[in-house]
Tab-separated table of C-alpha atoms in Angstrom:
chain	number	residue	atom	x	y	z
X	1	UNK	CA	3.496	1.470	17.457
X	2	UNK	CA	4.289	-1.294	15.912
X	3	UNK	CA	7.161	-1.911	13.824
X	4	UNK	CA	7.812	-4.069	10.338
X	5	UNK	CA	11.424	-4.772	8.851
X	6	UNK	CA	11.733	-6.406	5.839
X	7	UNK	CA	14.599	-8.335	4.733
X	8	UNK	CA	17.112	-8.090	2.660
X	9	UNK	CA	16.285	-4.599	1.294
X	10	UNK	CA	17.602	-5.237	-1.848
X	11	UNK	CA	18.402	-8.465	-4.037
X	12	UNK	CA	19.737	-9.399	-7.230
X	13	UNK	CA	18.994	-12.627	-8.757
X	14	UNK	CA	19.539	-14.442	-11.974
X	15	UNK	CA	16.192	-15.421	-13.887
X	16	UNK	CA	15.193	-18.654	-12.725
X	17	UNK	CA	16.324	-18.691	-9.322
X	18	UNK	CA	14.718	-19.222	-5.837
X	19	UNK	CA	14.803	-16.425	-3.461
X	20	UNK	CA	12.866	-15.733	0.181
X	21	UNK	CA	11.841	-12.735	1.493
X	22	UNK	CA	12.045	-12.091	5.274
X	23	UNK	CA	8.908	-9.715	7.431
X	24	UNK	CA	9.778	-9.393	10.904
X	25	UNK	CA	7.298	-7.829	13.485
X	26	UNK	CA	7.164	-6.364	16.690
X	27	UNK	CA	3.826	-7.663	18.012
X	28	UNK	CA	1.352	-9.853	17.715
X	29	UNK	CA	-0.993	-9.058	14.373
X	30	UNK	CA	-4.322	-9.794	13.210
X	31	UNK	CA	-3.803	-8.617	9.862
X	32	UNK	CA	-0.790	-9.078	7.111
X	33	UNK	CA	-0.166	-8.677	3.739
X	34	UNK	CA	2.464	-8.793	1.029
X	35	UNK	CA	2.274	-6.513	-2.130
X	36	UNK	CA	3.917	-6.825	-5.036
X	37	UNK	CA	4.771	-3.158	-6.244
X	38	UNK	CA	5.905	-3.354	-10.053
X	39	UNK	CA	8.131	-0.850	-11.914
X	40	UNK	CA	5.073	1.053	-13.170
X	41	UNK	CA	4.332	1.648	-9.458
X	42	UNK	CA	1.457	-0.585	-9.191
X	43	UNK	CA	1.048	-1.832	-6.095
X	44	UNK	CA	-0.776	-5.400	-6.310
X	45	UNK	CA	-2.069	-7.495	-3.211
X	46	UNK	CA	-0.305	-10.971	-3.276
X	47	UNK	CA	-1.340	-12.609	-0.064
X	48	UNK	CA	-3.644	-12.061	2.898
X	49	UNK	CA	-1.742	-14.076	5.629
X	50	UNK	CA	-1.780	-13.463	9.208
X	51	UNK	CA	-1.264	-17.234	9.669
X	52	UNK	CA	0.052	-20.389	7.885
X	53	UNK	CA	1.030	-21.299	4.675
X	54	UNK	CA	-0.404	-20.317	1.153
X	55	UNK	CA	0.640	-21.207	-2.497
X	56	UNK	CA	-0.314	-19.027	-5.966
X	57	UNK	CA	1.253	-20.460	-8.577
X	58	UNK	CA	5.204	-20.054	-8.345
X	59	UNK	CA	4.811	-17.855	-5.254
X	60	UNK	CA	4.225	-19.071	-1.485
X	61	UNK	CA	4.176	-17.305	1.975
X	62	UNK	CA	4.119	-18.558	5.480
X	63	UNK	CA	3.566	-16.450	8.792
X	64	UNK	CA	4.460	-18.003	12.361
X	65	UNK	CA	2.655	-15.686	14.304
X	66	UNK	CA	3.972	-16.977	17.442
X	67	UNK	CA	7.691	-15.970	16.116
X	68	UNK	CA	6.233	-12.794	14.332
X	69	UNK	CA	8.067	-13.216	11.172
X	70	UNK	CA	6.419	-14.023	7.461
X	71	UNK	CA	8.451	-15.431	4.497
X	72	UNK	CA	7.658	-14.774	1.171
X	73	UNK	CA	9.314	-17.360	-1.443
X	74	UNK	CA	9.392	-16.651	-4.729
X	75	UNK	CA	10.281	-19.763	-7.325
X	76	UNK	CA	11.933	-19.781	-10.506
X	77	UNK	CA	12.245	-15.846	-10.341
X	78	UNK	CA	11.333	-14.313	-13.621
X	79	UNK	CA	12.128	-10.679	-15.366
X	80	UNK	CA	8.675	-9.944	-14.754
X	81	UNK	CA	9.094	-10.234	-10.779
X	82	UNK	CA	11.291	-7.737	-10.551
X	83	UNK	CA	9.856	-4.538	-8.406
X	84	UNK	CA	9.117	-4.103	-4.550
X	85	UNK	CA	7.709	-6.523	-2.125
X	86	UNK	CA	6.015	-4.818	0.911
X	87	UNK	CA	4.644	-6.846	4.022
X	88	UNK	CA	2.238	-4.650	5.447
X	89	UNK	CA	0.903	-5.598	9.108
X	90	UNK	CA	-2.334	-4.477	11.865
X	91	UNK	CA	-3.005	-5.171	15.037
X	92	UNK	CA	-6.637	-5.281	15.106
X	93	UNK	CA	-8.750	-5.707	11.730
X	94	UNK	CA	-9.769	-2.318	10.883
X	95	UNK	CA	-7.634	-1.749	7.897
X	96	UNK	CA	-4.728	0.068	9.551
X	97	UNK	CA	-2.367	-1.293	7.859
X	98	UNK	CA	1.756	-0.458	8.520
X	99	UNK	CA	3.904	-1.426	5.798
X	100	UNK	CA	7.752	-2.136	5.873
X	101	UNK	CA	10.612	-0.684	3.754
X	102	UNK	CA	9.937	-2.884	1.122
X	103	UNK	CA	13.024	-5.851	-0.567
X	104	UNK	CA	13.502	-4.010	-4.086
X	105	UNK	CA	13.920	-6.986	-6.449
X	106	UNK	CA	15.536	-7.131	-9.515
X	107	UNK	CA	15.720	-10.557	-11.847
X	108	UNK	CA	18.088	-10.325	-14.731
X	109	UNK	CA	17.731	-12.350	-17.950
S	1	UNK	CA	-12.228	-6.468	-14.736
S	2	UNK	CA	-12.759	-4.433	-11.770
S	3	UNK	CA	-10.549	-2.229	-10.706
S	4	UNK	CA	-9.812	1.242	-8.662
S	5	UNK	CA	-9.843	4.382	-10.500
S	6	UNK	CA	-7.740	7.540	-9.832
S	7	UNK	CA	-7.414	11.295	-11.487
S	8	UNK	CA	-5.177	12.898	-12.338
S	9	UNK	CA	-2.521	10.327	-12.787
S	10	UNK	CA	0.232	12.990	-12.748
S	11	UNK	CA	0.066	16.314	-10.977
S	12	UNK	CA	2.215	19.324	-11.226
S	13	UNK	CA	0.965	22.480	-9.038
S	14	UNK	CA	3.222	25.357	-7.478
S	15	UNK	CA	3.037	25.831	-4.034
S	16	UNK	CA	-0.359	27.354	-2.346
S	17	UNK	CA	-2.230	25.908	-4.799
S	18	UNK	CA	-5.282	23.732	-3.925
S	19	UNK	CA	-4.712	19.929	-5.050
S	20	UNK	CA	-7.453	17.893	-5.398
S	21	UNK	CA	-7.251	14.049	-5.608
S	22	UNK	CA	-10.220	12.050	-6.577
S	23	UNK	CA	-10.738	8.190	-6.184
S	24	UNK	CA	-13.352	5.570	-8.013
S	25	UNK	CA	-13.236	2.369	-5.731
S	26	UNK	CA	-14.295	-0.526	-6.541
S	27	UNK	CA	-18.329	-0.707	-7.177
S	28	UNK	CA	-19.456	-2.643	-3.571
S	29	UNK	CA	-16.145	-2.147	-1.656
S	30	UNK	CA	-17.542	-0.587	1.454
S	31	UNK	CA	-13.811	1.048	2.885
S	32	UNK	CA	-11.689	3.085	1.087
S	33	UNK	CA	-7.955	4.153	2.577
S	34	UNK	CA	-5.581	6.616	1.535
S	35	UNK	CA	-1.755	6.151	1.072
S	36	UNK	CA	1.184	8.088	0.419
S	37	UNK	CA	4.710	6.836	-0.840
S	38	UNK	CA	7.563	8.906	-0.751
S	39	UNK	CA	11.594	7.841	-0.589
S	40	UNK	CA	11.861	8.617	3.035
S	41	UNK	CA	8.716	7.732	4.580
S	42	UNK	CA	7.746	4.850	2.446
S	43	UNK	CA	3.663	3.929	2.298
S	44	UNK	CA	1.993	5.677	5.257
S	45	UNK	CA	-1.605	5.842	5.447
S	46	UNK	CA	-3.332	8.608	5.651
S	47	UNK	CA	-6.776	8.223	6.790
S	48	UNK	CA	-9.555	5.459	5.786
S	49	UNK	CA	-13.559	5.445	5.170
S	50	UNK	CA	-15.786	2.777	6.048
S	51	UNK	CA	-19.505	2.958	4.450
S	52	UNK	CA	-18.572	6.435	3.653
S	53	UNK	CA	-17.694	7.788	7.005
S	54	UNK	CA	-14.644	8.496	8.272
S	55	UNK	CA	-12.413	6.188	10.511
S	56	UNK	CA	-9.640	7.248	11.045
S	57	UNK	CA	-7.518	10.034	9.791
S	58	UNK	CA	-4.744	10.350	12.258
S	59	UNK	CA	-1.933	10.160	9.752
S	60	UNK	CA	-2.805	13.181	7.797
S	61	UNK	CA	-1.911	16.642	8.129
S	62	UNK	CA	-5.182	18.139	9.628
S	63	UNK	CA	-4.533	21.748	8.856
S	64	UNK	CA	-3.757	21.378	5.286
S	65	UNK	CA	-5.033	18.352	4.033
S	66	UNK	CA	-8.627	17.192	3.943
S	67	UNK	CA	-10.864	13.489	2.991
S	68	UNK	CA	-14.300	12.933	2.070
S	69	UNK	CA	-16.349	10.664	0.397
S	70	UNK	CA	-19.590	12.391	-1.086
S	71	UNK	CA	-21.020	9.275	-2.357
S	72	UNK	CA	-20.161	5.166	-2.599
S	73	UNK	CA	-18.362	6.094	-5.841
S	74	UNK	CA	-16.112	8.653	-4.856
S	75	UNK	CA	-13.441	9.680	-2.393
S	76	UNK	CA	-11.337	12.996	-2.962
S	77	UNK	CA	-7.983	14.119	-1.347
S	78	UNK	CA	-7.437	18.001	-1.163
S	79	UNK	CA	-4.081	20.116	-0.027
S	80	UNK	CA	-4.887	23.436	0.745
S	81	UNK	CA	-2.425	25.003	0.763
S	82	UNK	CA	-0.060	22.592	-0.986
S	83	UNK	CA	3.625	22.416	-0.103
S	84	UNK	CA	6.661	21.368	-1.627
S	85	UNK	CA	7.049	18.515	0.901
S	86	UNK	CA	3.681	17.113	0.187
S	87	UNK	CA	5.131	15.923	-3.242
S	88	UNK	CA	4.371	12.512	-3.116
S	89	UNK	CA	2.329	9.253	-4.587
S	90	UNK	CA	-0.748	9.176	-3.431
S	91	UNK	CA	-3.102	5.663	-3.288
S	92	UNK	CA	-5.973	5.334	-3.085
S	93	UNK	CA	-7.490	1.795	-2.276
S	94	UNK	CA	-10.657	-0.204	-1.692
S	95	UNK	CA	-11.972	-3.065	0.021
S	96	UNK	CA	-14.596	-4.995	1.713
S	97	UNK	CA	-15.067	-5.303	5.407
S	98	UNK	CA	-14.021	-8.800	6.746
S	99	UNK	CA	-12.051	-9.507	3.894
S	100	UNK	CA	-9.008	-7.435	4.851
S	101	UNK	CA	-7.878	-7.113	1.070
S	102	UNK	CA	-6.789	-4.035	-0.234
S	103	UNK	CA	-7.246	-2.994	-4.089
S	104	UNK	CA	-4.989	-0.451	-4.940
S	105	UNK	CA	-4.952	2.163	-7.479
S	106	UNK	CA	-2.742	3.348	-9.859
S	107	UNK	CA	-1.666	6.697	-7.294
S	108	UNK	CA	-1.699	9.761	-8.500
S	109	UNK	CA	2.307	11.697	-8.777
S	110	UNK	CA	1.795	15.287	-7.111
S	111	UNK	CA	4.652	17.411	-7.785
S	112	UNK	CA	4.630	21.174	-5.658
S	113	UNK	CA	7.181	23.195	-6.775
């Protein structure tokens, strides 16, 4: 099946700095999605992106398909950022999604 | 603000006991999926519904664990007999068709002593 790595799997960063999160993939995908799952263990859908570039607010992801890898940049990192950031990737569109390990995030005041 | 319901939010059962899990998705979201999260195995899924029947349930335990959706408004995990290695978080989450976003619940923390 397919497989998703996430990189790194942990990070540490002072509030207000930059940081990118790395999804590689193993094949080509139809389907992919980052989550956002906060300390409370909410898991919260940040961006539907099997292609391109997208933008919400101080948050931005691009997928090149053709390289099978996403990047997830997050922007003036906040407290409230901290948590785990899944990429989560299908094949077809049916909803079978396979998420990675996760980058466990943690912004410090 | 809509948003996907689950009960219990915590769950603490000894082992053999029968677990049941019970999901509100969102009113109109057509497919509903199943996750669970655990240290080792991370999010799997466990089976999905789409317009109430079932899609695809490969990733679940068929002997023990079973999925159903009796009506648009509800989907309900059971474990019967539960086992200490099904402790877990379990999602639940919603969505339409063709949009390919998933809503996720809150999980529900089963704990099988």
């Amino acid at each position: 099946g397919i497989q998703v790595e996430q990189s790194p799997p942990d990070l540490i960063l002072q509030e207000g700095a930059n940081s990118t999160l790395r999804c590689n993939f193993s094949d080509s995908v139809n389907n992919l999605q980052w989550f956002h799952q906060n300390p409370w263990g909410q898991l919260i859908n940040l961006f539907y992106i099997p292609s391109g570039t997208k933008q919400n607010g101080r948050l931005s992801a691009t997928t090149v398909a053709t390289e099978r890898y996403s990047l997830l940049y997050i922007s003036s990192s906040q407290t409230t950022d901290s948590g785990v950031y899944f990429c989560a990737v299908e094949r077809t569109r049916g909803g079978k999604l396979i998420f990675g390990q996760g980058t466990e995030l943690s912004v410090k005041p | 603000d809509a948003r996907v319901t689950q009960t219990p939010r915590d769950k603490v059962t000894e082992m053999g006991q029968e677990v049941t899990m019970r999901c509100q998705p969102i009113l109109g979201h057509n497919t509903v999926f199943w996750y669970r999260q655990t240290m080792m195995q991370g999010l799997e899924l466990l089976a999905y519904f789409r317009n109430r029947a079932p899609l695809d349930d490969s990733g679940m335990p068929k002997d023990r664990f079973s999925a159903e959706m009796p009506d648009a408004t509800l989907a309900t995990l059971k474990i019967q007999p539960s086992e200490p290695r099904d402790s877990a978080v379990y999602f639940c989450a919603s969505g339409l068709w063709g949009s390919d976003t998933q809503y996720f619940g809150p999980g529900t923390r089963l704990t099988v002593l």
